[in-house]
C-alpha cells in the first residue's frame, strides 16, 4: 500500500508526512506529494517517528529513514 507523502530534510534527517486525505479522487494530495510512503499490508497503522521506506517521485534514489 502506498500513501502520498511530503518528504523534508532537517539537520540531516529526513521526515515524511502525509499530504492529507488519500482517496483516489483527491488530486491535490498527489500534486503536493514528492514521495510515496510504502506501508506494509500486514501493518494496521504506523506510529509517529517510526522508520518508513519511501519511493521518491522527484529524486533519483530511494531514501530509507
CHARMM-style PDB file with segment names, atoms N, HN, CA, C and O in Angstrom:
ATOM      1  N   UNK     1       0.856  -1.168   0.000  1.00  0.00      PROA
ATOM      2  CA  UNK     1       0.000   0.000   0.000  1.00  0.00      PROA
ATOM      3  C   UNK     1       0.901   1.229   0.000  1.00  0.00      PROA
ATOM      4  O   UNK     1       1.884   1.285   0.738  1.00  0.00      PROA
ATOM      5  N   UNK     2       0.566   2.199  -0.818  1.00  0.00      PROA
ATOM      6  HN  UNK     2      -0.233   2.154  -1.417  1.00  0.00      PROA
ATOM      7  CA  UNK     2       1.330   3.432  -0.894  1.00  0.00      PROA
ATOM      8  C   UNK     2       0.498   4.594  -0.348  1.00  0.00      PROA
ATOM      9  O   UNK     2      -0.712   4.661  -0.568  1.00  0.00      PROA
ATOM     10  N   UNK     3       1.153   5.497   0.358  1.00  0.00      PROA
ATOM     11  HN  UNK     3       2.136   5.443   0.537  1.00  0.00      PROA
ATOM     12  CA  UNK     3       0.496   6.700   0.861  1.00  0.00      PROA
ATOM     13  C   UNK     3       1.259   7.906   0.340  1.00  0.00      PROA
ATOM     14  O   UNK     3       2.488   7.936   0.405  1.00  0.00      PROA
ATOM     15  N   UNK     4       0.558   8.881  -0.168  1.00  0.00      PROA
ATOM     16  HN  UNK     4      -0.440   8.856  -0.221  1.00  0.00      PROA
ATOM     17  CA  UNK     4       1.187  10.100  -0.700  1.00  0.00      PROA
ATOM     18  C   UNK     4       1.784  10.891   0.457  1.00  0.00      PROA
ATOM     19  O   UNK     4       1.133  11.127   1.475  1.00  0.00      PROA
ATOM     20  N   UNK     5       3.038  11.294   0.276  1.00  0.00      PROA
ATOM     21  HN  UNK     5       3.567  11.103  -0.550  1.00  0.00      PROA
ATOM     22  CA  UNK     5       3.743  11.956   1.372  1.00  0.00      PROA
ATOM     23  C   UNK     5       4.609  13.097   0.863  1.00  0.00      PROA
ATOM     24  O   UNK     5       4.980  13.158  -0.309  1.00  0.00      PROA
ATOM     25  N   UNK     6       4.917  14.002   1.791  1.00  0.00      PROA
ATOM     26  HN  UNK     6       4.615  13.953   2.743  1.00  0.00      PROA
ATOM     27  CA  UNK     6       5.880  15.071   1.546  1.00  0.00      PROA
ATOM     28  C   UNK     6       7.087  14.746   2.411  1.00  0.00      PROA
ATOM     29  O   UNK     6       6.963  14.580   3.624  1.00  0.00      PROA
ATOM     30  N   UNK     7       8.252  14.655   1.784  1.00  0.00      PROA
ATOM     31  HN  UNK     7       8.352  14.790   0.798  1.00  0.00      PROA
ATOM     32  CA  UNK     7       9.488  14.372   2.493  1.00  0.00      PROA
ATOM     33  C   UNK     7      10.291  15.662   2.584  1.00  0.00      PROA
ATOM     34  O   UNK     7      10.504  16.349   1.585  1.00  0.00      PROA
ATOM     35  N   UNK     8      10.731  15.978   3.794  1.00  0.00      PROA
ATOM     36  HN  UNK     8      10.558  15.420   4.606  1.00  0.00      PROA
ATOM     37  CA  UNK     8      11.564  17.154   4.031  1.00  0.00      PROA
ATOM     38  C   UNK     8      12.823  16.703   4.764  1.00  0.00      PROA
ATOM     39  O   UNK     8      12.870  15.617   5.341  1.00  0.00      PROA
ATOM     40  N   UNK     9      13.829  17.550   4.731  1.00  0.00      PROA
ATOM     41  HN  UNK     9      13.791  18.433   4.262  1.00  0.00      PROA
ATOM     42  CA  UNK     9      15.070  17.256   5.429  1.00  0.00      PROA
ATOM     43  C   UNK     9      15.343  18.374   6.425  1.00  0.00      PROA
ATOM     44  O   UNK     9      15.280  19.556   6.087  1.00  0.00      PROA
ATOM     45  N   UNK    10      15.648  17.979   7.668  1.00  0.00      PROA
ATOM     46  HN  UNK    10      15.699  17.019   7.943  1.00  0.00      PROA
ATOM     47  CA  UNK    10      16.006  18.943   8.705  1.00  0.00      PROA
ATOM     48  C   UNK    10      17.222  18.426   9.445  1.00  0.00      PROA
ATOM     49  O   UNK    10      17.187  17.346  10.034  1.00  0.00      PROA
ATOM     50  N   UNK    11      18.294  19.193   9.418  1.00  0.00      PROA
ATOM     51  HN  UNK    11      18.323  20.071   8.939  1.00  0.00      PROA
ATOM     52  CA  UNK    11      19.535  18.843  10.122  1.00  0.00      PROA
ATOM     53  C   UNK    11      20.012  17.432   9.791  1.00  0.00      PROA
ATOM     54  O   UNK    11      20.422  16.687  10.681  1.00  0.00      PROA
ATOM     55  N   UNK    12      19.959  17.067   8.511  1.00  0.00      PROA
ATOM     56  HN  UNK    12      19.626  17.672   7.788  1.00  0.00      PROA
ATOM     57  CA  UNK    12      20.463  15.788   8.061  1.00  0.00      PROA
ATOM     58  C   UNK    12      19.527  14.606   8.251  1.00  0.00      PROA
ATOM     59  O   UNK    12      19.888  13.476   7.922  1.00  0.00      PROA
ATOM     60  N   UNK    13      18.335  14.844   8.775  1.00  0.00      PROA
ATOM     61  HN  UNK    13      18.041  15.762   9.043  1.00  0.00      PROA
ATOM     62  CA  UNK    13      17.361  13.784   8.978  1.00  0.00      PROA
ATOM     63  C   UNK    13      16.163  14.031   8.075  1.00  0.00      PROA
ATOM     64  O   UNK    13      15.698  15.163   7.945  1.00  0.00      PROA
ATOM     65  N   UNK    14      15.669  12.973   7.453  1.00  0.00      PROA
ATOM     66  HN  UNK    14      16.047  12.053   7.558  1.00  0.00      PROA
ATOM     67  CA  UNK    14      14.511  13.079   6.569  1.00  0.00      PROA
ATOM     68  C   UNK    14      13.233  12.767   7.344  1.00  0.00      PROA
ATOM     69  O   UNK    14      13.206  11.870   8.186  1.00  0.00      PROA
ATOM     70  N   UNK    15      12.179  13.519   7.047  1.00  0.00      PROA
ATOM     71  HN  UNK    15      12.200  14.248   6.363  1.00  0.00      PROA
ATOM     72  CA  UNK    15      10.878  13.333   7.681  1.00  0.00      PROA
ATOM     73  C   UNK    15       9.812  13.244   6.596  1.00  0.00      PROA
ATOM     74  O   UNK    15       9.873  13.951   5.591  1.00  0.00      PROA
ATOM     75  N   UNK    16       8.845  12.377   6.809  1.00  0.00      PROA
ATOM     76  HN  UNK    16       8.796  11.802   7.626  1.00  0.00      PROA
ATOM     77  CA  UNK    16       7.728  12.248   5.871  1.00  0.00      PROA
ATOM     78  C   UNK    16       6.432  12.510   6.615  1.00  0.00      PROA
ATOM     79  O   UNK    16       6.262  12.100   7.763  1.00  0.00      PROA
ATOM     80  N   UNK    17       5.528  13.193   5.949  1.00  0.00      PROA
ATOM     81  HN  UNK    17       5.665  13.526   5.016  1.00  0.00      PROA
ATOM     82  CA  UNK    17       4.178  13.383   6.494  1.00  0.00      PROA
ATOM     83  C   UNK    17       3.195  13.230   5.345  1.00  0.00      PROA
ATOM     84  O   UNK    17       3.497  13.562   4.199  1.00  0.00      PROA
ATOM     85  N   UNK    18       2.028  12.728   5.669  1.00  0.00      PROA
ATOM     86  HN  UNK    18       1.782  12.458   6.600  1.00  0.00      PROA
ATOM     87  CA  UNK    18       1.009  12.524   4.639  1.00  0.00      PROA
ATOM     88  C   UNK    18       0.543  13.862   4.092  1.00  0.00      PROA
ATOM     89  O   UNK    18       0.569  14.876   4.790  1.00  0.00      PROA
ATOM     90  N   UNK    19       0.122  13.853   2.847  1.00  0.00      PROA
ATOM     91  HN  UNK    19       0.102  13.029   2.281  1.00  0.00      PROA
ATOM     92  CA  UNK    19      -0.325  15.081   2.189  1.00  0.00      PROA
ATOM     93  C   UNK    19      -1.781  15.405   2.493  1.00  0.00      PROA
ATOM     94  O   UNK    19      -2.283  16.442   2.060  1.00  0.00      PROA
ATOM     95  N   UNK    20      -2.454  14.553   3.215  1.00  0.00      PROA
ATOM     96  HN  UNK    20      -2.046  13.710   3.567  1.00  0.00      PROA
ATOM     97  CA  UNK    20      -3.870  14.753   3.535  1.00  0.00      PROA
ATOM     98  C   UNK    20      -4.659  13.512   3.166  1.00  0.00      PROA
ATOM     99  O   UNK    20      -4.101  12.415   3.118  1.00  0.00      PROA
ATOM    100  N   UNK    21      -5.943  13.667   2.905  1.00  0.00      PROA
ATOM    101  HN  UNK    21      -6.396  14.558   2.944  1.00  0.00      PROA
ATOM    102  CA  UNK    21      -6.764  12.518   2.519  1.00  0.00      PROA
ATOM    103  C   UNK    21      -6.148  11.786   1.328  1.00  0.00      PROA
ATOM    104  O   UNK    21      -5.596  12.414   0.424  1.00  0.00      PROA
ATOM    105  N   UNK    22      -6.245  10.463   1.333  1.00  0.00      PROA
ATOM    106  HN  UNK    22      -6.694   9.953   2.067  1.00  0.00      PROA
ATOM    107  CA  UNK    22      -5.552   9.641   0.351  1.00  0.00      PROA
ATOM    108  C   UNK    22      -6.476   9.038  -0.713  1.00  0.00      PROA
ATOM    109  O   UNK    22      -6.045   8.171  -1.473  1.00  0.00      PROA
ATOM    110  N   UNK    23      -7.713   9.473  -0.780  1.00  0.00      PROA
ATOM    111  HN  UNK    23      -8.063  10.177  -0.163  1.00  0.00      PROA
ATOM    112  CA  UNK    23      -8.652   8.925  -1.760  1.00  0.00      PROA
ATOM    113  C   UNK    23      -8.164   9.103  -3.190  1.00  0.00      PROA
ATOM    114  O   UNK    23      -7.503  10.089  -3.513  1.00  0.00      PROA
ATOM    115  N   UNK    24      -8.496   8.138  -4.042  1.00  0.00      PROA
ATOM    116  HN  UNK    24      -9.033   7.336  -3.779  1.00  0.00      PROA
ATOM    117  CA  UNK    24      -8.030   8.179  -5.433  1.00  0.00      PROA
ATOM    118  C   UNK    24      -8.585   9.371  -6.206  1.00  0.00      PROA
ATOM    119  O   UNK    24      -8.034   9.749  -7.240  1.00  0.00      PROA
ATOM    120  N   UNK    25      -9.656   9.957  -5.720  1.00  0.00      PROA
ATOM    121  HN  UNK    25     -10.103   9.649  -4.880  1.00  0.00      PROA
ATOM    122  CA  UNK    25     -10.256  11.100  -6.409  1.00  0.00      PROA
ATOM    123  C   UNK    25      -9.710  12.436  -5.913  1.00  0.00      PROA
ATOM    124  O   UNK    25     -10.130  13.487  -6.398  1.00  0.00      PROA
ATOM    125  N   UNK    26      -8.789  12.417  -4.961  1.00  0.00      PROA
ATOM    126  HN  UNK    26      -8.448  11.563  -4.567  1.00  0.00      PROA
ATOM    127  CA  UNK    26      -8.261  13.656  -4.385  1.00  0.00      PROA
ATOM    128  C   UNK    26      -6.907  13.957  -5.024  1.00  0.00      PROA
ATOM    129  O   UNK    26      -5.870  13.473  -4.570  1.00  0.00      PROA
ATOM    130  N   UNK    27      -6.933  14.746  -6.061  1.00  0.00      PROA
ATOM    131  HN  UNK    27      -7.775  15.140  -6.430  1.00  0.00      PROA
ATOM    132  CA  UNK    27      -5.716  15.025  -6.819  1.00  0.00      PROA
ATOM    133  C   UNK    27      -4.801  16.024  -6.128  1.00  0.00      PROA
ATOM    134  O   UNK    27      -3.604  16.049  -6.413  1.00  0.00      PROA
ATOM    135  N   UNK    28      -5.329  16.849  -5.224  1.00  0.00      PROA
ATOM    136  HN  UNK    28      -6.301  16.829  -4.992  1.00  0.00      PROA
ATOM    137  CA  UNK    28      -4.461  17.800  -4.534  1.00  0.00      PROA
ATOM    138  C   UNK    28      -3.425  17.081  -3.678  1.00  0.00      PROA
ATOM    139  O   UNK    28      -2.300  17.561  -3.532  1.00  0.00      PROA
ATOM    140  N   UNK    29      -3.795  15.928  -3.108  1.00  0.00      PROA
ATOM    141  HN  UNK    29      -4.708  15.538  -3.226  1.00  0.00      PROA
ATOM    142  CA  UNK    29      -2.812  15.204  -2.292  1.00  0.00      PROA
ATOM    143  C   UNK    29      -1.699  14.642  -3.168  1.00  0.00      PROA
ATOM    144  O   UNK    29      -0.559  14.543  -2.712  1.00  0.00      PROA
ATOM    145  N   UNK    30      -1.991  14.280  -4.389  1.00  0.00      PROA
ATOM    146  HN  UNK    30      -2.916  14.361  -4.759  1.00  0.00      PROA
ATOM    147  CA  UNK    30      -0.953  13.794  -5.300  1.00  0.00      PROA
ATOM    148  C   UNK    30      -0.081  14.956  -5.781  1.00  0.00      PROA
ATOM    149  O   UNK    30       1.136  14.816  -5.910  1.00  0.00      PROA
ATOM    150  N   UNK    31      -0.700  16.080  -6.040  1.00  0.00      PROA
ATOM    151  HN  UNK    31      -1.688  16.194  -5.935  1.00  0.00      PROA
ATOM    152  CA  UNK    31       0.050  17.239  -6.517  1.00  0.00      PROA
ATOM    153  C   UNK    31       1.041  17.738  -5.461  1.00  0.00      PROA
ATOM    154  O   UNK    31       2.103  18.249  -5.816  1.00  0.00      PROA
ATOM    155  N   UNK    32       0.718  17.601  -4.189  1.00  0.00      PROA
ATOM    156  HN  UNK    32      -0.145  17.186  -3.901  1.00  0.00      PROA
ATOM    157  CA  UNK    32       1.584  18.052  -3.102  1.00  0.00      PROA
ATOM    158  C   UNK    32       2.706  17.061  -2.805  1.00  0.00      PROA
ATOM    159  O   UNK    32       3.719  17.445  -2.220  1.00  0.00      PROA
ATOM    160  N   UNK    33       2.550  15.801  -3.191  1.00  0.00      PROA
ATOM    161  HN  UNK    33       1.727  15.489  -3.666  1.00  0.00      PROA
ATOM    162  CA  UNK    33       3.471  14.734  -2.801  1.00  0.00      PROA
ATOM    163  C   UNK    33       4.789  14.795  -3.576  1.00  0.00      PROA
ATOM    164  O   UNK    33       4.810  15.089  -4.771  1.00  0.00      PROA
ATOM    165  N   UNK    34       5.892  14.510  -2.867  1.00  0.00      PROA
ATOM    166  HN  UNK    34       5.875  14.271  -1.897  1.00  0.00      PROA
ATOM    167  CA  UNK    34       7.162  14.293  -3.544  1.00  0.00      PROA
ATOM    168  C   UNK    34       7.666  12.873  -3.295  1.00  0.00      PROA
ATOM    169  O   UNK    34       8.778  12.517  -3.686  1.00  0.00      PROA
ATOM    170  N   UNK    35       6.824  12.062  -2.632  1.00  0.00      PROA
ATOM    171  HN  UNK    35       5.921  12.351  -2.314  1.00  0.00      PROA
ATOM    172  CA  UNK    35       7.180  10.673  -2.379  1.00  0.00      PROA
ATOM    173  C   UNK    35       5.968   9.824  -2.058  1.00  0.00      PROA
ATOM    174  O   UNK    35       4.893  10.338  -1.746  1.00  0.00      PROA
ATOM    175  N   UNK    36       6.155   8.519  -2.139  1.00  0.00      PROA
ATOM    176  HN  UNK    36       7.028   8.102  -2.393  1.00  0.00      PROA
ATOM    177  CA  UNK    36       5.115   7.559  -1.774  1.00  0.00      PROA
ATOM    178  C   UNK    36       5.642   6.711  -0.628  1.00  0.00      PROA
ATOM    179  O   UNK    36       6.592   5.948  -0.802  1.00  0.00      PROA
ATOM    180  N   UNK    37       5.028   6.842   0.548  1.00  0.00      PROA
ATOM    181  HN  UNK    37       4.256   7.462   0.690  1.00  0.00      PROA
ATOM    182  CA  UNK    37       5.412   6.035   1.698  1.00  0.00      PROA
ATOM    183  C   UNK    37       4.887   4.621   1.473  1.00  0.00      PROA
ATOM    184  O   UNK    37       3.720   4.428   1.132  1.00  0.00      PROA
ATOM    185  N   UNK    38       5.753   3.643   1.664  1.00  0.00      PROA
ATOM    186  HN  UNK    38       6.702   3.800   1.941  1.00  0.00      PROA
ATOM    187  CA  UNK    38       5.378   2.242   1.460  1.00  0.00      PROA
ATOM    188  C   UNK    38       4.923   1.683   2.798  1.00  0.00      PROA
ATOM    189  O   UNK    38       5.706   1.573   3.741  1.00  0.00      PROA
ATOM    190  N   UNK    39       3.644   1.333   2.866  1.00  0.00      PROA
ATOM    191  HN  UNK    39       3.008   1.423   2.100  1.00  0.00      PROA
ATOM    192  CA  UNK    39       3.034   0.837   4.095  1.00  0.00      PROA
ATOM    193  C   UNK    39       2.803  -0.662   3.946  1.00  0.00      PROA
ATOM    194  O   UNK    39       2.006  -1.079   3.105  1.00  0.00      PROA
ATOM    195  N   UNK    40       3.494  -1.490   4.757  1.00  0.00      PROA
ATOM    196  HN  UNK    40       4.141  -1.151   5.440  1.00  0.00      PROA
ATOM    197  CA  UNK    40       3.309  -2.942   4.661  1.00  0.00      PROA
ATOM    198  C   UNK    40       1.848  -3.330   4.880  1.00  0.00      PROA
ATOM    199  O   UNK    40       1.169  -2.771   5.742  1.00  0.00      PROA
ATOM    200  N   UNK    41       1.377  -4.284   4.099  1.00  0.00      PROA
ATOM    201  HN  UNK    41       1.928  -4.738   3.399  1.00  0.00      PROA
ATOM    202  CA  UNK    41      -0.032  -4.694   4.182  1.00  0.00      PROA
ATOM    203  C   UNK    41      -0.393  -5.286   5.528  1.00  0.00      PROA
ATOM    204  O   UNK    41      -1.544  -5.190   5.952  1.00  0.00      PROA
ATOM    205  N   UNK    42       0.571  -5.900   6.215  1.00  0.00      PROA
ATOM    206  HN  UNK    42       1.507  -5.977   5.870  1.00  0.00      PROA
ATOM    207  CA  UNK    42       0.272  -6.528   7.499  1.00  0.00      PROA
ATOM    208  C   UNK    42       0.348  -5.561   8.684  1.00  0.00      PROA
ATOM    209  O   UNK    42       0.155  -5.969   9.829  1.00  0.00      PROA
ATOM    210  N   UNK    43       0.625  -4.289   8.415  1.00  0.00      PROA
ATOM    211  HN  UNK    43       0.782  -3.958   7.484  1.00  0.00      PROA
ATOM    212  CA  UNK    43       0.698  -3.273   9.466  1.00  0.00      PROA
ATOM    213  C   UNK    43      -0.559  -2.421   9.393  1.00  0.00      PROA
ATOM    214  O   UNK    43      -0.852  -1.815   8.363  1.00  0.00      PROA
ATOM    215  N   UNK    44      -1.303  -2.381  10.503  1.00  0.00      PROA
ATOM    216  HN  UNK    44      -1.065  -2.873  11.340  1.00  0.00      PROA
ATOM    217  CA  UNK    44      -2.561  -1.629  10.521  1.00  0.00      PROA
ATOM    218  C   UNK    44      -2.328  -0.122  10.530  1.00  0.00      PROA
ATOM    219  O   UNK    44      -3.047   0.621   9.862  1.00  0.00      PROA
ATOM    220  N   UNK    45      -1.327   0.335  11.284  1.00  0.00      PROA
ATOM    221  HN  UNK    45      -0.743  -0.269  11.827  1.00  0.00      PROA
ATOM    222  CA  UNK    45      -1.015   1.761  11.366  1.00  0.00      PROA
ATOM    223  C   UNK    45       0.456   1.914  11.709  1.00  0.00      PROA
ATOM    224  O   UNK    45       1.032   1.074  12.401  1.00  0.00      PROA
ATOM    225  N   UNK    46       1.063   2.991  11.224  1.00  0.00      PROA
ATOM    226  HN  UNK    46       0.596   3.673  10.662  1.00  0.00      PROA
ATOM    227  CA  UNK    46       2.448   3.289  11.556  1.00  0.00      PROA
ATOM    228  C   UNK    46       2.457   4.407  12.581  1.00  0.00      PROA
ATOM    229  O   UNK    46       1.634   5.321  12.525  1.00  0.00      PROA
ATOM    230  N   UNK    47       3.394   4.329  13.518  1.00  0.00      PROA
ATOM    231  HN  UNK    47       4.063   3.587  13.563  1.00  0.00      PROA
ATOM    232  CA  UNK    47       3.483   5.325  14.590  1.00  0.00      PROA
ATOM    233  C   UNK    47       4.370   6.491  14.164  1.00  0.00      PROA
ATOM    234  O   UNK    47       5.267   6.337  13.335  1.00  0.00      PROA
ATOM    235  N   UNK    48       4.108   7.646  14.740  1.00  0.00      PROA
ATOM    236  HN  UNK    48       3.380   7.772  15.414  1.00  0.00      PROA
ATOM    237  CA  UNK    48       4.933   8.827  14.501  1.00  0.00      PROA
ATOM    238  C   UNK    48       6.355   8.511  14.934  1.00  0.00      PROA
ATOM    239  O   UNK    48       6.576   7.980  16.023  1.00  0.00      PROA
ATOM    240  N   UNK    49       7.318   8.837  14.079  1.00  0.00      PROA
ATOM    241  HN  UNK    49       7.138   9.268  13.194  1.00  0.00      PROA
ATOM    242  CA  UNK    49       8.721   8.609  14.376  1.00  0.00      PROA
ATOM    243  C   UNK    49       9.237   7.246  13.970  1.00  0.00      PROA
ATOM    244  O   UNK    49      10.440   6.996  14.039  1.00  0.00      PROA
ATOM    245  N   UNK    50       8.350   6.360  13.546  1.00  0.00      PROA
ATOM    246  HN  UNK    50       7.372   6.563  13.489  1.00  0.00      PROA
ATOM    247  CA  UNK    50       8.758   5.022  13.115  1.00  0.00      PROA
ATOM    248  C   UNK    50       9.413   5.103  11.735  1.00  0.00      PROA
ATOM    249  O   UNK    50       8.902   5.797  10.855  1.00  0.00      PROA
ATOM    250  N   UNK    51      10.543   4.401  11.528  1.00  0.00      PROA
ATOM    251  HN  UNK    51      10.958   3.837  12.243  1.00  0.00      PROA
ATOM    252  CA  UNK    51      11.185   4.422  10.209  1.00  0.00      PROA
ATOM    253  C   UNK    51      10.245   3.866   9.129  1.00  0.00      PROA
ATOM    254  O   UNK    51       9.473   2.938   9.367  1.00  0.00      PROA
ATOM    255  N   UNK    52      10.336   4.456   7.957  1.00  0.00      PROA
ATOM    256  HN  UNK    52      10.964   5.211   7.763  1.00  0.00      PROA
ATOM    257  CA  UNK    52       9.496   4.028   6.836  1.00  0.00      PROA
ATOM    258  C   UNK    52      10.306   4.096   5.548  1.00  0.00      PROA
ATOM    259  O   UNK    52      11.244   4.885   5.428  1.00  0.00      PROA
ATOM    260  N   UNK    53       9.936   3.273   4.606  1.00  0.00      PROA
ATOM    261  HN  UNK    53       9.174   2.633   4.704  1.00  0.00      PROA
ATOM    262  CA  UNK    53      10.567   3.318   3.288  1.00  0.00      PROA
ATOM    263  C   UNK    53       9.712   4.209   2.397  1.00  0.00      PROA
ATOM    264  O   UNK    53       8.484   4.134   2.424  1.00  0.00      PROA
ATOM    265  N   UNK    54      10.374   5.054   1.606  1.00  0.00      PROA
ATOM    266  HN  UNK    54      11.372   5.114   1.584  1.00  0.00      PROA
ATOM    267  CA  UNK    54       9.664   5.986   0.728  1.00  0.00      PROA
ATOM    268  C   UNK    54      10.226   5.878  -0.682  1.00  0.00      PROA
ATOM    269  O   UNK    54      11.440   5.906  -0.881  1.00  0.00      PROA
ATOM    270  N   UNK    55       9.343   5.757  -1.645  1.00  0.00      PROA
ATOM    271  HN  UNK    55       8.357   5.734  -1.484  1.00  0.00      PROA
ATOM    272  CA  UNK    55       9.727   5.822  -3.057  1.00  0.00      PROA
ATOM    273  C   UNK    55       9.605   7.280  -3.473  1.00  0.00      PROA
ATOM    274  O   UNK    55       8.500   7.815  -3.568  1.00  0.00      PROA
ATOM    275  N   UNK    56      10.737   7.919  -3.719  1.00  0.00      PROA
ATOM    276  HN  UNK    56      11.634   7.485  -3.642  1.00  0.00      PROA
ATOM    277  CA  UNK    56      10.711   9.329  -4.074  1.00  0.00      PROA
ATOM    278  C   UNK    56      10.227   9.510  -5.512  1.00  0.00      PROA
ATOM    279  O   UNK    56      10.569   8.727  -6.397  1.00  0.00      PROA
ATOM    280  N   UNK    57       9.442  10.535  -5.724  1.00  0.00      PROA
ATOM    281  HN  UNK    57       9.164  11.172  -5.004  1.00  0.00      PROA
ATOM    282  CA  UNK    57       8.891  10.801  -7.051  1.00  0.00      PROA
ATOM    283  C   UNK    57       9.789  11.713  -7.878  1.00  0.00      PROA
ATOM    284  O   UNK    57       9.799  11.626  -9.106  1.00  0.00      PROA
ATOM    285  N   UNK    58      10.533  12.576  -7.223  1.00  0.00      PROA
ATOM    286  HN  UNK    58      10.525  12.646  -6.225  1.00  0.00      PROA
ATOM    287  CA  UNK    58      11.346  13.521  -7.984  1.00  0.00      PROA
ATOM    288  C   UNK    58      12.821  13.504  -7.580  1.00  0.00      PROA
ATOM    289  O   UNK    58      13.551  14.452  -7.868  1.00  0.00      PROA
ATOM    290  N   UNK    59      13.263  12.432  -6.914  1.00  0.00      PROA
ATOM    291  HN  UNK    59      12.669  11.662  -6.680  1.00  0.00      PROA
ATOM    292  CA  UNK    59      14.661  12.252  -6.561  1.00  0.00      PROA
ATOM    293  C   UNK    59      15.167  10.979  -7.220  1.00  0.00      PROA
ATOM    294  O   UNK    59      14.395  10.035  -7.391  1.00  0.00      PROA
ATOM    295  N   UNK    60      16.440  10.924  -7.595  1.00  0.00      PROA
ATOM    296  HN  UNK    60      17.067  11.691  -7.457  1.00  0.00      PROA
ATOM    297  CA  UNK    60      16.935   9.756  -8.325  1.00  0.00      PROA
ATOM    298  C   UNK    60      17.162   8.509  -7.468  1.00  0.00      PROA
ATOM    299  O   UNK    60      17.328   7.424  -8.024  1.00  0.00      PROA
ATOM    300  N   UNK    61      17.175   8.621  -6.135  1.00  0.00      PROA
ATOM    301  HN  UNK    61      17.040   9.503  -5.683  1.00  0.00      PROA
ATOM    302  CA  UNK    61      17.419   7.438  -5.310  1.00  0.00      PROA
ATOM    303  C   UNK    61      16.332   7.280  -4.255  1.00  0.00      PROA
ATOM    304  O   UNK    61      15.615   8.223  -3.922  1.00  0.00      PROA
ATOM    305  N   UNK    62      16.233   6.046  -3.736  1.00  0.00      PROA
ATOM    306  HN  UNK    62      16.815   5.279  -4.006  1.00  0.00      PROA
ATOM    307  CA  UNK    62      15.299   5.769  -2.645  1.00  0.00      PROA
ATOM    308  C   UNK    62      15.956   6.215  -1.335  1.00  0.00      PROA
ATOM    309  O   UNK    62      17.176   6.143  -1.192  1.00  0.00      PROA
ATOM    310  N   UNK    63      15.158   6.664  -0.404  1.00  0.00      PROA
ATOM    311  HN  UNK    63      14.167   6.723  -0.520  1.00  0.00      PROA
ATOM    312  CA  UNK    63      15.654   7.067   0.903  1.00  0.00      PROA
ATOM    313  C   UNK    63      14.908   6.264   1.950  1.00  0.00      PROA
ATOM    314  O   UNK    63      13.677   6.248   1.968  1.00  0.00      PROA
ATOM    315  N   UNK    64      15.644   5.601   2.817  1.00  0.00      PROA
ATOM    316  HN  UNK    64      16.644   5.614   2.803  1.00  0.00      PROA
ATOM    317  CA  UNK    64      15.042   4.870   3.929  1.00  0.00      PROA
ATOM    318  C   UNK    64      15.375   5.639   5.187  1.00  0.00      PROA
ATOM    319  O   UNK    64      16.542   5.915   5.467  1.00  0.00      PROA
ATOM    320  N   UNK    65      14.345   5.988   5.946  1.00  0.00      PROA
ATOM    321  HN  UNK    65      13.397   5.764   5.719  1.00  0.00      PROA
ATOM    322  CA  UNK    65      14.569   6.742   7.189  1.00  0.00      PROA
ATOM    323  C   UNK    65      13.669   6.242   8.262  1.00  0.00      PROA
ATOM    324  OT1 UNK    65      13.704   6.747   9.384  1.00  0.00      PROA
TER     325      UNK     65
END
